[in-house]
PDB file of C-alpha atoms in Angstrom:
ATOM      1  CA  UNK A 618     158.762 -19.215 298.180  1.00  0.00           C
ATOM      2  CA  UNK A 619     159.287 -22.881 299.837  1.00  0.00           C
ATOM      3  CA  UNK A 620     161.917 -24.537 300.829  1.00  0.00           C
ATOM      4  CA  UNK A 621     162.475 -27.264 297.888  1.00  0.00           C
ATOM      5  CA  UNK A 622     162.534 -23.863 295.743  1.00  0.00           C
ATOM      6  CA  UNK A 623     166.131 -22.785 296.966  1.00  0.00           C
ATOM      7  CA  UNK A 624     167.452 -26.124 299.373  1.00  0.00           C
ATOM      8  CA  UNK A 625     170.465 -27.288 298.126  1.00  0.00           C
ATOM      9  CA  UNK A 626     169.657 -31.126 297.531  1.00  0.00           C
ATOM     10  CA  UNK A 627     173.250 -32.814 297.469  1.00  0.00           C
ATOM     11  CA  UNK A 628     173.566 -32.706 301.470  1.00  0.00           C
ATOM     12  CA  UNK A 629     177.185 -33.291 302.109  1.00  0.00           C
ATOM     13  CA  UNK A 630     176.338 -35.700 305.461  1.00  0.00           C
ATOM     14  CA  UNK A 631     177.825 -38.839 307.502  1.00  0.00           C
ATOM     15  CA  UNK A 632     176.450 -41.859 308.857  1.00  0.00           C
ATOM     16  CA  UNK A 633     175.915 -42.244 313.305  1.00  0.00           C
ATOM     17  CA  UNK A 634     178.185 -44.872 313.049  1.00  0.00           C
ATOM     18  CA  UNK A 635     180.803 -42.426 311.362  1.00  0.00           C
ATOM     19  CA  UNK A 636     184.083 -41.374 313.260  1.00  0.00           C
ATOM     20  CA  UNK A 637     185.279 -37.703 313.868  1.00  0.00           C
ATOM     21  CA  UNK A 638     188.045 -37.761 312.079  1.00  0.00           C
ATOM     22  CA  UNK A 639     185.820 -38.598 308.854  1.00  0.00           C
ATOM     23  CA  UNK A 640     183.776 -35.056 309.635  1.00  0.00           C
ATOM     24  CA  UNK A 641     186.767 -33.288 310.124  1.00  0.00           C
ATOM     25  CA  UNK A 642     187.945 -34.836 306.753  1.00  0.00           C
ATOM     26  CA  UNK A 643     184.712 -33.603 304.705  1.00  0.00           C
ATOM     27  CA  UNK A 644     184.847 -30.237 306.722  1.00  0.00           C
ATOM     28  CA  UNK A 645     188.181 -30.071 304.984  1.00  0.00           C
ATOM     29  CA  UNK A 646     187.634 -31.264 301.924  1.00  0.00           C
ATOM     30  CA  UNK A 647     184.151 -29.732 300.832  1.00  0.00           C
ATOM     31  CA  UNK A 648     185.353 -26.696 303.162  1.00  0.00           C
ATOM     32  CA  UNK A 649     181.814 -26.771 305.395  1.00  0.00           C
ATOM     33  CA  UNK A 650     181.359 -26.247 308.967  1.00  0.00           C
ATOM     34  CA  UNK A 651     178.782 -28.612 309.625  1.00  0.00           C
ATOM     35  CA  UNK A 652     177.226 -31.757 308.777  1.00  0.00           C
ATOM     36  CA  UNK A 653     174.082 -33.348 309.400  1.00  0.00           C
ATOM     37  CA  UNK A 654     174.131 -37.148 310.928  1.00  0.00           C
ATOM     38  CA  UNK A 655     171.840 -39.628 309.795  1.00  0.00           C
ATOM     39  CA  UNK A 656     171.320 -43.374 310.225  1.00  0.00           C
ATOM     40  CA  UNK A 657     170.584 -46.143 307.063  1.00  0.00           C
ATOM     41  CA  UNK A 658     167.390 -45.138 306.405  1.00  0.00           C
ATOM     42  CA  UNK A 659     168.884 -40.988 306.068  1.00  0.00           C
ATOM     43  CA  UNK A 660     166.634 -40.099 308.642  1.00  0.00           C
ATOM     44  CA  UNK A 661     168.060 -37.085 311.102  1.00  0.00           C
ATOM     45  CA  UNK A 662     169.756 -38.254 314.425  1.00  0.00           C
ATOM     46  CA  UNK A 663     172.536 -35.573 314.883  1.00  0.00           C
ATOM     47  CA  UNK A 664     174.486 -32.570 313.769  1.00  0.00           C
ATOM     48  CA  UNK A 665     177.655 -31.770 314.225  1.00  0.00           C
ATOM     49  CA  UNK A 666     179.815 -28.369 313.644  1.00  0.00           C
ATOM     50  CA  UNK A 667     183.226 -27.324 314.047  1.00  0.00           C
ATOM     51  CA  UNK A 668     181.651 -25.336 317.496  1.00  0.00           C
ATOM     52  CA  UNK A 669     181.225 -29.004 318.780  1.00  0.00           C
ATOM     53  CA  UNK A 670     184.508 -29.834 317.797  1.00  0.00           C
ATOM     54  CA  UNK A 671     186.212 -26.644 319.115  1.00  0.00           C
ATOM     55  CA  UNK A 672     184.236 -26.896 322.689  1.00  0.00           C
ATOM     56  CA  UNK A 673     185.629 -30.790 322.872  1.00  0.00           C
ATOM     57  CA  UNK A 674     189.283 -29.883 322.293  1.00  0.00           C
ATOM     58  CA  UNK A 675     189.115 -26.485 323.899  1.00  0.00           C
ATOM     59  CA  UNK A 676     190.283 -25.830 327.139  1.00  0.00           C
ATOM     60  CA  UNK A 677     187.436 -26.743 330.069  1.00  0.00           C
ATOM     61  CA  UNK A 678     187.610 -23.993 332.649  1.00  0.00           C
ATOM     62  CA  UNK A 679     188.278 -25.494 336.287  1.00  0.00           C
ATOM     63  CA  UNK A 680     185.766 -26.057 338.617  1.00  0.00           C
ATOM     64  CA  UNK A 681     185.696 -25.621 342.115  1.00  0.00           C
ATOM     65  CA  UNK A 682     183.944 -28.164 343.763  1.00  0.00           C
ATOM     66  CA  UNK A 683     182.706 -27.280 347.785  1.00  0.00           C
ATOM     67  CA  UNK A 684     182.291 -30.146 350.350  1.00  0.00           C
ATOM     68  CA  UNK A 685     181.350 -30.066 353.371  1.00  0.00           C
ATOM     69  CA  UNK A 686     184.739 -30.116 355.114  1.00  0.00           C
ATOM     70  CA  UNK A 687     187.082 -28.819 352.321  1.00  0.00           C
ATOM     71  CA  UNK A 688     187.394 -27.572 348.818  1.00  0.00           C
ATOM     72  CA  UNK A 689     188.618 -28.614 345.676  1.00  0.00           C
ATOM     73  CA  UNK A 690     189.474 -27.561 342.502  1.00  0.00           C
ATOM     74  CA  UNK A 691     189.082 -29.624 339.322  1.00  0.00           C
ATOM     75  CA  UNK A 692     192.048 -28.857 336.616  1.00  0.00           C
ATOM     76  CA  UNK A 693     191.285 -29.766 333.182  1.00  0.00           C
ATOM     77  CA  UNK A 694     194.914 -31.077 332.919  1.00  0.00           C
ATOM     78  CA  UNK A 695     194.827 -33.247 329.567  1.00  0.00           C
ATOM     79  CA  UNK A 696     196.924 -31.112 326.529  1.00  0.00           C
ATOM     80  CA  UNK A 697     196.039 -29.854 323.379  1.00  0.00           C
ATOM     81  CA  UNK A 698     197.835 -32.569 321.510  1.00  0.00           C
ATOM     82  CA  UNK A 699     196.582 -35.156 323.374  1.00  0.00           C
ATOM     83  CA  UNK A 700     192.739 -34.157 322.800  1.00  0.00           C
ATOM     84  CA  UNK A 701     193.155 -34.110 319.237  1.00  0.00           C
ATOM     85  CA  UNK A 702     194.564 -37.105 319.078  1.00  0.00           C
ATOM     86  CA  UNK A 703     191.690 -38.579 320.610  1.00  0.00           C
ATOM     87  CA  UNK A 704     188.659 -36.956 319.426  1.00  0.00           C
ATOM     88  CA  UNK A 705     189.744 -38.744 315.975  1.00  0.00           C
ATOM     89  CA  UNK A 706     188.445 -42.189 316.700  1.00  0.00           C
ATOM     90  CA  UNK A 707     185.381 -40.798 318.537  1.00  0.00           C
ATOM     91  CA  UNK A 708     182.531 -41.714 317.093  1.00  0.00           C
ATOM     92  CA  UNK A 709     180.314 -38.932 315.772  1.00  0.00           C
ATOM     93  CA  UNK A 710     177.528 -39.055 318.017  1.00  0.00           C
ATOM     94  CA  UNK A 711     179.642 -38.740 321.036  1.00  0.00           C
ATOM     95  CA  UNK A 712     179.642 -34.839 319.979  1.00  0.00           C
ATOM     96  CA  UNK A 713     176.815 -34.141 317.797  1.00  0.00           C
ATOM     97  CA  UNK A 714     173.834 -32.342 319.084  1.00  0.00           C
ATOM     98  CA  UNK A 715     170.880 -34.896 319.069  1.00  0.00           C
ATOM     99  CA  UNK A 716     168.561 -32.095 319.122  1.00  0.00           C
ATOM    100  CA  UNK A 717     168.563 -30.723 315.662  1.00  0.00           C
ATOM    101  CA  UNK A 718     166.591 -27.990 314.151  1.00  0.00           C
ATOM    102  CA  UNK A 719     165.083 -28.986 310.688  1.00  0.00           C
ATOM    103  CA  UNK A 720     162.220 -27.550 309.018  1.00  0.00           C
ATOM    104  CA  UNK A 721     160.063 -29.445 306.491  1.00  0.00           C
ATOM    105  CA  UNK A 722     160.130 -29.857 302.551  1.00  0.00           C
ATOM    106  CA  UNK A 723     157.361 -26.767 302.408  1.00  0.00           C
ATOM    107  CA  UNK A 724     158.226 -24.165 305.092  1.00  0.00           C
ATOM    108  CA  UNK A 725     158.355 -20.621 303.844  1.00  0.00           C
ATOM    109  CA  UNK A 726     161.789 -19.281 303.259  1.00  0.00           C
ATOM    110  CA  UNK A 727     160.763 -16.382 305.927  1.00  0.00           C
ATOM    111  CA  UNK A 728     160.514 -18.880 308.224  1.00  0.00           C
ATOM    112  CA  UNK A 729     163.692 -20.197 307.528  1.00  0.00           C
ATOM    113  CA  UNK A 730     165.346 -17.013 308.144  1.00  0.00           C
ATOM    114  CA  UNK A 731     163.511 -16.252 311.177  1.00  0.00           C
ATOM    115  CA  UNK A 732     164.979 -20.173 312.952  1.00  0.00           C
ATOM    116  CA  UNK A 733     168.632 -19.177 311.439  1.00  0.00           C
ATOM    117  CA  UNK A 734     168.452 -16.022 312.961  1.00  0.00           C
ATOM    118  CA  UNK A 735     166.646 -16.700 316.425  1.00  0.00           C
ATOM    119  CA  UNK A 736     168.720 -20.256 316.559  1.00  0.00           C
ATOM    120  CA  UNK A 737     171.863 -18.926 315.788  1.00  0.00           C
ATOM    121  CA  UNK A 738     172.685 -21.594 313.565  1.00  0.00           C
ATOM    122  CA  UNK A 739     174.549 -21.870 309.846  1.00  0.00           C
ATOM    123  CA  UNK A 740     171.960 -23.991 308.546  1.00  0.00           C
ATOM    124  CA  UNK A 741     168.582 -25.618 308.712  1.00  0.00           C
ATOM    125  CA  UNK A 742     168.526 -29.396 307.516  1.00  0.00           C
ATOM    126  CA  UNK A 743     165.412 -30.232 305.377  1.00  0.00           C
ATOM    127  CA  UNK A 744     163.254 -32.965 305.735  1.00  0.00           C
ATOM    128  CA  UNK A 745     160.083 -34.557 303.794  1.00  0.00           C
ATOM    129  CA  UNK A 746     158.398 -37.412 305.280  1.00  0.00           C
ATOM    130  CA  UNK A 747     161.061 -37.832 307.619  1.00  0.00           C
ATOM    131  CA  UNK A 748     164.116 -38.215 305.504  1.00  0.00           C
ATOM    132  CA  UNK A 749     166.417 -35.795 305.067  1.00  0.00           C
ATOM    133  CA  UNK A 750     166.267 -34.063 301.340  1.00  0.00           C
ATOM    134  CA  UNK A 751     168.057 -31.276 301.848  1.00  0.00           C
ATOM    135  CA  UNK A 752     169.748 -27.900 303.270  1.00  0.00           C
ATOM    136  CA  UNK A 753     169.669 -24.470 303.037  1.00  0.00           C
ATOM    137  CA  UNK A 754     172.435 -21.999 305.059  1.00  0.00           C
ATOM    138  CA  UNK A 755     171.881 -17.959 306.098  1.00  0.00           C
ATOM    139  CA  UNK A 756     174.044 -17.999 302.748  1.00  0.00           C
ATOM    140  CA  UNK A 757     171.031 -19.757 300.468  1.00  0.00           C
ATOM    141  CA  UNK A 758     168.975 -16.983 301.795  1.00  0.00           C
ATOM    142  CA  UNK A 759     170.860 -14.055 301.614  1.00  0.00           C
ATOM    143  CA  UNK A 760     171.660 -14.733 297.550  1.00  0.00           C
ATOM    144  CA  UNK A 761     168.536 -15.448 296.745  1.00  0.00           C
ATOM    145  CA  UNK A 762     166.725 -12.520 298.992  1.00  0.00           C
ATOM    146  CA  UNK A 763     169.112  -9.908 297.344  1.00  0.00           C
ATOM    147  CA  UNK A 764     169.477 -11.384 293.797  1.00  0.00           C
ATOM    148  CA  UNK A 765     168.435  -8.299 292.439  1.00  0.00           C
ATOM    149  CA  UNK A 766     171.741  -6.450 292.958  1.00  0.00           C
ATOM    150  CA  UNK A 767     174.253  -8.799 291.171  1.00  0.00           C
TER     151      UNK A 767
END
């Protein structure tokens, strides 16, 4: 079985020019986790997840910095509050992983497991000629692999 066979085809998405707050909107609405980013021509440029969006308003651990004559340590001081304030006019891209795993229109749904698993990931975009047409999450899989006992 292929790809196309299973993919969901209505890809919940947003544009690079997009801000965060509209993810975090469809996130909410369509209750989803992540979103694919594509330009005008629905090609692929990004993805974003609520992991991106927790590691931005997340606490950064402080750093210690050594120099030659002294030492410093470098607080993450901004609040909560504050950082979700901002992140809402951000524009997408300023979080999104630009390295995104897709896999193409035909790829074997075996295959697809084996990237969600190894990756990590939710979900696998899907592509055909370049374009995005598609996605399929460890969810797709797992009801169609065990069909059988519902």
């Amino acid at each position: 079985m292929q790809a196309h066979e299973i993919m969901i085809r209505n890809v919940y998405k947003v544009k690079e020019y997009d801000t965060v707050r509209s993810v975090i909107e469809r996130f909410i609405q369509h209750r989803i986790s992540g979103l694919p980013v594509v330009n005008d021509r629905n090609e692929i440029v990004g993805y974003i997840s609520d992991g991106d969006i927790m590691r931005y308003i997340g606490k950064k651990e402080d750093r210690v910095v050594n120099l030659i004559y002294y030492s410093t340590v470098i607080s993450d001081a901004e609040a909560f509050e504050e950082k979700v304030e901002r992140i809402l006019d951000l524009n997408v891209m300023t979080i999104a992983k630009k390295k995104v795993v897709t896999a193409p229109w035909e790829e074997d749904i075996d295959r697809i497991a084996t990237i969600l698993g190894q990756k990590q990931i939710k979900k696998v975009p899907i592509e055909r000629n370049g374009v995005l047409v598609g996605i399929i999450s460890r969810g797709d899989i797992i009801r169609h692999a065990f069909k059988i006992i519902t």
